[in-house]
Amino acid sequence: GITISEMDMKATNAEGKNEQTLKASYKCDGENFIMDMASFLNNKKQGSTISTSGLLFPLSLKAGQLLPNAKHEMNISSGNSQMKLVSLIKERKVEARESITIPAGTFTAYKISSVVEANTESPGMTEEMKKSMESVRANMPKPRFIVWYAPELTVLKMEMYLGENLVSRTEVTNIKEKK
């Protein structure tokens, strides 16, 4: 069977401001913990659809281990305008096992890094527009994620960076077991 869990999370920007509450969904099949990335985008606009492969975390990890890529797509419709954002989370690597302290307590977790490659598609884009977007993307800092994951619990903390600049942080603030 599969165990499904739901979490309430609070996300803030790098300065600890602009707090947002998120609901996250996870599944466990006995070998892997799978994060439903679409659940983090639950504030989607009407007319948007999100599909995702899920972000997979094996229950058994070790430092140096490489993890599978994950992909998600968001299709956004606004009036007559359509846009598709495709993100590939790649180069996922277990960096270390370390102790972290977050509002919910102190835990031992695996630190996992990854790189995000995002592409935007829109009907009617000319080749010139596509090349221009590619040039802009090539000159921008690469988005990176660092996730701290405790297999016996959940993803405890996530940080997003653009280059070396921290953009956002999400931390578990409380852990309660529902019966």
PDB file of C-alpha atoms in Angstrom:
ATOM      1  CA  GLY A   1       0.000   0.000   0.000  1.00  0.00           C
ATOM      2  CA  ILE A   2       0.826   3.638  -0.109  1.00  0.00           C
ATOM      3  CA  THR A   3       0.792   6.017   2.830  1.00  0.00           C
ATOM      4  CA  ILE A   4      -0.255   9.589   2.059  1.00  0.00           C
ATOM      5  CA  SER A   5       0.559  12.522   4.309  1.00  0.00           C
ATOM      6  CA  GLU A   6      -0.316  16.180   4.148  1.00  0.00           C
ATOM      7  CA  MET A   7       1.587  19.006   5.788  1.00  0.00           C
ATOM      8  CA  ASP A   8       0.977  22.640   6.518  1.00  0.00           C
ATOM      9  CA  MET A   9       4.159  24.606   5.886  1.00  0.00           C
ATOM     10  CA  LYS A  10       5.164  28.243   6.187  1.00  0.00           C
ATOM     11  CA  ALA A  11       7.451  29.770   3.579  1.00  0.00           C
ATOM     12  CA  THR A  12       9.243  33.114   3.807  1.00  0.00           C
ATOM     13  CA  ASN A  13      11.630  35.079   1.659  1.00  0.00           C
ATOM     14  CA  ALA A  14      15.333  35.363   2.519  1.00  0.00           C
ATOM     15  CA  GLU A  15      14.655  38.182   5.011  1.00  0.00           C
ATOM     16  CA  GLY A  16      12.069  36.079   6.859  1.00  0.00           C
ATOM     17  CA  LYS A  17       9.215  38.212   5.499  1.00  0.00           C
ATOM     18  CA  ASN A  18       6.267  37.670   3.145  1.00  0.00           C
ATOM     19  CA  GLU A  19       5.179  34.548   4.980  1.00  0.00           C
ATOM     20  CA  GLN A  20       3.015  32.164   2.996  1.00  0.00           C
ATOM     21  CA  THR A  21       1.234  29.060   4.226  1.00  0.00           C
ATOM     22  CA  LEU A  22       1.530  26.040   1.953  1.00  0.00           C
ATOM     23  CA  LYS A  23      -0.093  22.640   2.005  1.00  0.00           C
ATOM     24  CA  ALA A  24       2.193  19.874   0.852  1.00  0.00           C
ATOM     25  CA  SER A  25       1.305  16.299  -0.064  1.00  0.00           C
ATOM     26  CA  TYR A  26       3.618  13.306   0.164  1.00  0.00           C
ATOM     27  CA  LYS A  27       3.345   9.614  -0.625  1.00  0.00           C
ATOM     28  CA  CYS A  28       5.407   6.711   0.674  1.00  0.00           C
ATOM     29  CA  ASP A  29       5.413   3.353  -1.115  1.00  0.00           C
ATOM     30  CA  GLY A  30       7.671   1.578   1.400  1.00  0.00           C
ATOM     31  CA  GLU A  31      10.842   2.215  -0.625  1.00  0.00           C
ATOM     32  CA  ASN A  32      10.515   5.852  -1.652  1.00  0.00           C
ATOM     33  CA  PHE A  33       9.144   9.081  -0.268  1.00  0.00           C
ATOM     34  CA  ILE A  34       7.575  11.103  -3.103  1.00  0.00           C
ATOM     35  CA  MET A  35       6.906  14.835  -2.826  1.00  0.00           C
ATOM     36  CA  ASP A  36       3.963  16.061  -4.879  1.00  0.00           C
ATOM     37  CA  MET A  37       5.509  19.254  -6.241  1.00  0.00           C
ATOM     38  CA  ALA A  38       2.148  20.382  -7.609  1.00  0.00           C
ATOM     39  CA  SER A  39       0.837  20.647  -4.037  1.00  0.00           C
ATOM     40  CA  PHE A  40       3.339  23.468  -3.388  1.00  0.00           C
ATOM     41  CA  LEU A  41       1.748  25.445  -6.184  1.00  0.00           C
ATOM     42  CA  ASN A  42      -1.736  25.259  -4.703  1.00  0.00           C
ATOM     43  CA  ASN A  43      -2.173  29.019  -5.092  1.00  0.00           C
ATOM     44  CA  LYS A  44      -2.417  28.580  -8.843  1.00  0.00           C
ATOM     45  CA  LYS A  45      -4.570  30.929 -10.863  1.00  0.00           C
ATOM     46  CA  GLN A  46      -7.811  29.770 -12.369  1.00  0.00           C
ATOM     47  CA  GLY A  47      -7.147  28.314 -15.795  1.00  0.00           C
ATOM     48  CA  SER A  48      -3.786  26.856 -14.779  1.00  0.00           C
ATOM     49  CA  THR A  49      -2.933  23.183 -14.777  1.00  0.00           C
ATOM     50  CA  ILE A  50       0.074  21.557 -13.158  1.00  0.00           C
ATOM     51  CA  SER A  51       1.538  18.135 -13.867  1.00  0.00           C
ATOM     52  CA  THR A  52       4.545  16.658 -12.133  1.00  0.00           C
ATOM     53  CA  SER A  53       6.628  13.516 -11.988  1.00  0.00           C
ATOM     54  CA  GLY A  54       6.974  13.922  -8.220  1.00  0.00           C
ATOM     55  CA  LEU A  55      10.255  14.484  -6.405  1.00  0.00           C
ATOM     56  CA  LEU A  56      11.505  11.070  -5.297  1.00  0.00           C
ATOM     57  CA  PHE A  57      13.589  10.463  -2.148  1.00  0.00           C
ATOM     58  CA  PRO A  58      14.667   6.871  -1.428  1.00  0.00           C
ATOM     59  CA  LEU A  59      14.200   5.828   2.204  1.00  0.00           C
ATOM     60  CA  SER A  60      17.769   4.499   2.179  1.00  0.00           C
ATOM     61  CA  LEU A  61      20.368   7.191   1.410  1.00  0.00           C
ATOM     62  CA  LYS A  62      24.110   7.760   1.706  1.00  0.00           C
ATOM     63  CA  ALA A  63      26.395  10.740   1.108  1.00  0.00           C
ATOM     64  CA  GLY A  64      27.516  10.968  -2.528  1.00  0.00           C
ATOM     65  CA  GLN A  65      24.416   9.204  -3.854  1.00  0.00           C
ATOM     66  CA  LEU A  66      22.838  10.630  -7.033  1.00  0.00           C
ATOM     67  CA  LEU A  67      19.037  10.829  -7.170  1.00  0.00           C
ATOM     68  CA  PRO A  68      16.725  10.767 -10.202  1.00  0.00           C
ATOM     69  CA  ASN A  69      15.683  13.947 -11.989  1.00  0.00           C
ATOM     70  CA  ALA A  70      12.164  15.294 -11.599  1.00  0.00           C
ATOM     71  CA  LYS A  71      10.056  17.361 -13.955  1.00  0.00           C
ATOM     72  CA  HIS A  72       7.014  19.547 -13.600  1.00  0.00           C
ATOM     73  CA  GLU A  73       4.979  21.549 -16.070  1.00  0.00           C
ATOM     74  CA  MET A  74       2.621  24.421 -15.447  1.00  0.00           C
ATOM     75  CA  ASN A  75       0.222  25.524 -18.173  1.00  0.00           C
ATOM     76  CA  ILE A  76      -1.196  28.986 -17.588  1.00  0.00           C
ATOM     77  CA  SER A  77      -4.155  30.451 -19.443  1.00  0.00           C
ATOM     78  CA  SER A  78      -5.142  34.082 -19.074  1.00  0.00           C
ATOM     79  CA  GLY A  79      -7.693  35.389 -21.528  1.00  0.00           C
ATOM     80  CA  ASN A  80      -6.372  34.550 -24.998  1.00  0.00           C
ATOM     81  CA  SER A  81      -2.820  34.135 -23.731  1.00  0.00           C
ATOM     82  CA  GLN A  82      -1.241  30.725 -23.080  1.00  0.00           C
ATOM     83  CA  MET A  83       2.110  29.959 -21.494  1.00  0.00           C
ATOM     84  CA  LYS A  84       3.851  26.745 -20.479  1.00  0.00           C
ATOM     85  CA  LEU A  85       6.618  26.636 -17.848  1.00  0.00           C
ATOM     86  CA  VAL A  86       8.663  23.428 -17.801  1.00  0.00           C
ATOM     87  CA  SER A  87      11.109  22.865 -14.940  1.00  0.00           C
ATOM     88  CA  LEU A  88      13.638  20.053 -14.699  1.00  0.00           C
ATOM     89  CA  ILE A  89      15.169  19.410 -11.274  1.00  0.00           C
ATOM     90  CA  LYS A  90      18.473  17.739 -12.035  1.00  0.00           C
ATOM     91  CA  GLU A  91      21.941  17.005 -10.677  1.00  0.00           C
ATOM     92  CA  ARG A  92      20.320  15.848  -7.421  1.00  0.00           C
ATOM     93  CA  LYS A  93      23.037  14.733  -5.046  1.00  0.00           C
ATOM     94  CA  VAL A  94      23.095  13.676  -1.388  1.00  0.00           C
ATOM     95  CA  GLU A  95      25.815  15.994  -0.063  1.00  0.00           C
ATOM     96  CA  ALA A  96      25.974  14.942   3.599  1.00  0.00           C
ATOM     97  CA  ARG A  97      24.113  13.733   6.663  1.00  0.00           C
ATOM     98  CA  GLU A  98      24.014  16.504   9.252  1.00  0.00           C
ATOM     99  CA  SER A  99      22.201  17.934  12.237  1.00  0.00           C
ATOM    100  CA  ILE A 100      19.838  20.850  11.534  1.00  0.00           C
ATOM    101  CA  THR A 101      17.816  23.025  13.860  1.00  0.00           C
ATOM    102  CA  ILE A 102      14.506  24.400  12.614  1.00  0.00           C
ATOM    103  CA  PRO A 103      11.446  25.740  14.484  1.00  0.00           C
ATOM    104  CA  ALA A 104      10.116  22.160  14.870  1.00  0.00           C
ATOM    105  CA  GLY A 105      13.314  21.035  16.678  1.00  0.00           C
ATOM    106  CA  THR A 106      16.751  19.573  16.003  1.00  0.00           C
ATOM    107  CA  PHE A 107      16.994  16.629  13.616  1.00  0.00           C
ATOM    108  CA  THR A 108      19.528  14.578  11.681  1.00  0.00           C
ATOM    109  CA  ALA A 109      18.810  14.932   7.972  1.00  0.00           C
ATOM    110  CA  TYR A 110      20.368  14.365   4.570  1.00  0.00           C
ATOM    111  CA  LYS A 111      21.381  17.527   2.745  1.00  0.00           C
ATOM    112  CA  ILE A 112      20.448  17.170  -0.932  1.00  0.00           C
ATOM    113  CA  SER A 113      21.428  19.705  -3.590  1.00  0.00           C
ATOM    114  CA  SER A 114      19.969  20.152  -7.059  1.00  0.00           C
ATOM    115  CA  VAL A 115      19.921  22.506 -10.015  1.00  0.00           C
ATOM    116  CA  VAL A 116      16.741  23.749 -11.681  1.00  0.00           C
ATOM    117  CA  GLU A 117      16.513  24.245 -15.426  1.00  0.00           C
ATOM    118  CA  ALA A 118      13.372  26.137 -16.444  1.00  0.00           C
ATOM    119  CA  ASN A 119      12.035  26.861 -19.902  1.00  0.00           C
ATOM    120  CA  THR A 120       9.057  28.942 -20.941  1.00  0.00           C
ATOM    121  CA  GLU A 121       7.049  28.211 -24.060  1.00  0.00           C
ATOM    122  CA  SER A 122       4.308  30.338 -25.522  1.00  0.00           C
ATOM    123  CA  PRO A 123       2.373  29.806 -28.768  1.00  0.00           C
ATOM    124  CA  GLY A 124       3.357  32.359 -31.364  1.00  0.00           C
ATOM    125  CA  MET A 125       6.926  32.807 -30.117  1.00  0.00           C
ATOM    126  CA  THR A 126       9.237  33.490 -33.032  1.00  0.00           C
ATOM    127  CA  GLU A 127      12.670  31.892 -33.291  1.00  0.00           C
ATOM    128  CA  GLU A 128      14.144  35.321 -32.553  1.00  0.00           C
ATOM    129  CA  MET A 129      12.121  35.568 -29.321  1.00  0.00           C
ATOM    130  CA  LYS A 130      13.208  32.059 -28.304  1.00  0.00           C
ATOM    131  CA  LYS A 131      16.887  32.892 -28.934  1.00  0.00           C
ATOM    132  CA  SER A 132      16.521  36.120 -26.962  1.00  0.00           C
ATOM    133  CA  MET A 133      15.008  34.244 -23.989  1.00  0.00           C
ATOM    134  CA  GLU A 134      17.799  31.653 -24.180  1.00  0.00           C
ATOM    135  CA  SER A 135      20.410  34.431 -24.122  1.00  0.00           C
ATOM    136  CA  VAL A 136      18.817  36.027 -21.054  1.00  0.00           C
ATOM    137  CA  ARG A 137      18.624  32.632 -19.306  1.00  0.00           C
ATOM    138  CA  ALA A 138      22.292  31.910 -20.095  1.00  0.00           C
ATOM    139  CA  ASN A 139      23.346  35.153 -18.388  1.00  0.00           C
ATOM    140  CA  MET A 140      21.194  34.696 -15.278  1.00  0.00           C
ATOM    141  CA  PRO A 141      22.372  32.948 -12.113  1.00  0.00           C
ATOM    142  CA  LYS A 142      21.376  29.264 -12.055  1.00  0.00           C
ATOM    143  CA  PRO A 143      18.522  28.395  -9.685  1.00  0.00           C
ATOM    144  CA  ARG A 144      19.560  25.817  -7.073  1.00  0.00           C
ATOM    145  CA  PHE A 145      17.682  24.021  -4.331  1.00  0.00           C
ATOM    146  CA  ILE A 146      19.012  22.561  -1.131  1.00  0.00           C
ATOM    147  CA  VAL A 147      16.682  20.201   0.718  1.00  0.00           C
ATOM    148  CA  TRP A 148      17.164  18.610   4.149  1.00  0.00           C
ATOM    149  CA  TYR A 149      15.333  15.283   4.284  1.00  0.00           C
ATOM    150  CA  ALA A 150      14.896  12.905   7.222  1.00  0.00           C
ATOM    151  CA  PRO A 151      13.630   9.545   5.854  1.00  0.00           C
ATOM    152  CA  GLU A 152      11.808   8.732   9.099  1.00  0.00           C
ATOM    153  CA  LEU A 153       9.942  12.066   9.002  1.00  0.00           C
ATOM    154  CA  THR A 154       9.762  14.262   5.915  1.00  0.00           C
ATOM    155  CA  VAL A 155      11.469  17.055   4.014  1.00  0.00           C
ATOM    156  CA  LEU A 156      12.307  19.347   6.929  1.00  0.00           C
ATOM    157  CA  LYS A 157      13.756  22.360   5.181  1.00  0.00           C
ATOM    158  CA  MET A 158      14.149  23.735   1.650  1.00  0.00           C
ATOM    159  CA  GLU A 159      16.179  26.681   0.404  1.00  0.00           C
ATOM    160  CA  MET A 160      16.159  28.186  -3.086  1.00  0.00           C
ATOM    161  CA  TYR A 161      19.123  30.160  -4.418  1.00  0.00           C
ATOM    162  CA  LEU A 162      19.764  32.230  -7.528  1.00  0.00           C
ATOM    163  CA  GLY A 163      23.505  31.938  -7.890  1.00  0.00           C
ATOM    164  CA  GLU A 164      24.783  32.440  -4.330  1.00  0.00           C
ATOM    165  CA  ASN A 165      21.786  34.542  -3.201  1.00  0.00           C
ATOM    166  CA  LEU A 166      19.195  32.925  -0.946  1.00  0.00           C
ATOM    167  CA  VAL A 167      15.746  33.657  -2.398  1.00  0.00           C
ATOM    168  CA  SER A 168      13.418  31.616  -0.185  1.00  0.00           C
ATOM    169  CA  ARG A 169      13.386  29.208   2.735  1.00  0.00           C
ATOM    170  CA  THR A 170      10.696  26.750   3.837  1.00  0.00           C
ATOM    171  CA  GLU A 171      10.955  25.022   7.220  1.00  0.00           C
ATOM    172  CA  VAL A 172       8.754  22.667   9.171  1.00  0.00           C
ATOM    173  CA  THR A 173       7.550  24.547  12.252  1.00  0.00           C
ATOM    174  CA  ASN A 174       5.726  21.767  14.075  1.00  0.00           C
ATOM    175  CA  ILE A 175       5.270  18.028  13.718  1.00  0.00           C
ATOM    176  CA  LYS A 176       2.054  16.392  14.901  1.00  0.00           C
ATOM    177  CA  GLU A 177       0.883  12.906  14.133  1.00  0.00           C
ATOM    178  CA  LYS A 178      -2.793  12.557  13.242  1.00  0.00           C
ATOM    179  CA  LYS A 179      -4.415   9.344  14.304  1.00  0.00           C
TER     180      LYS A 179
END
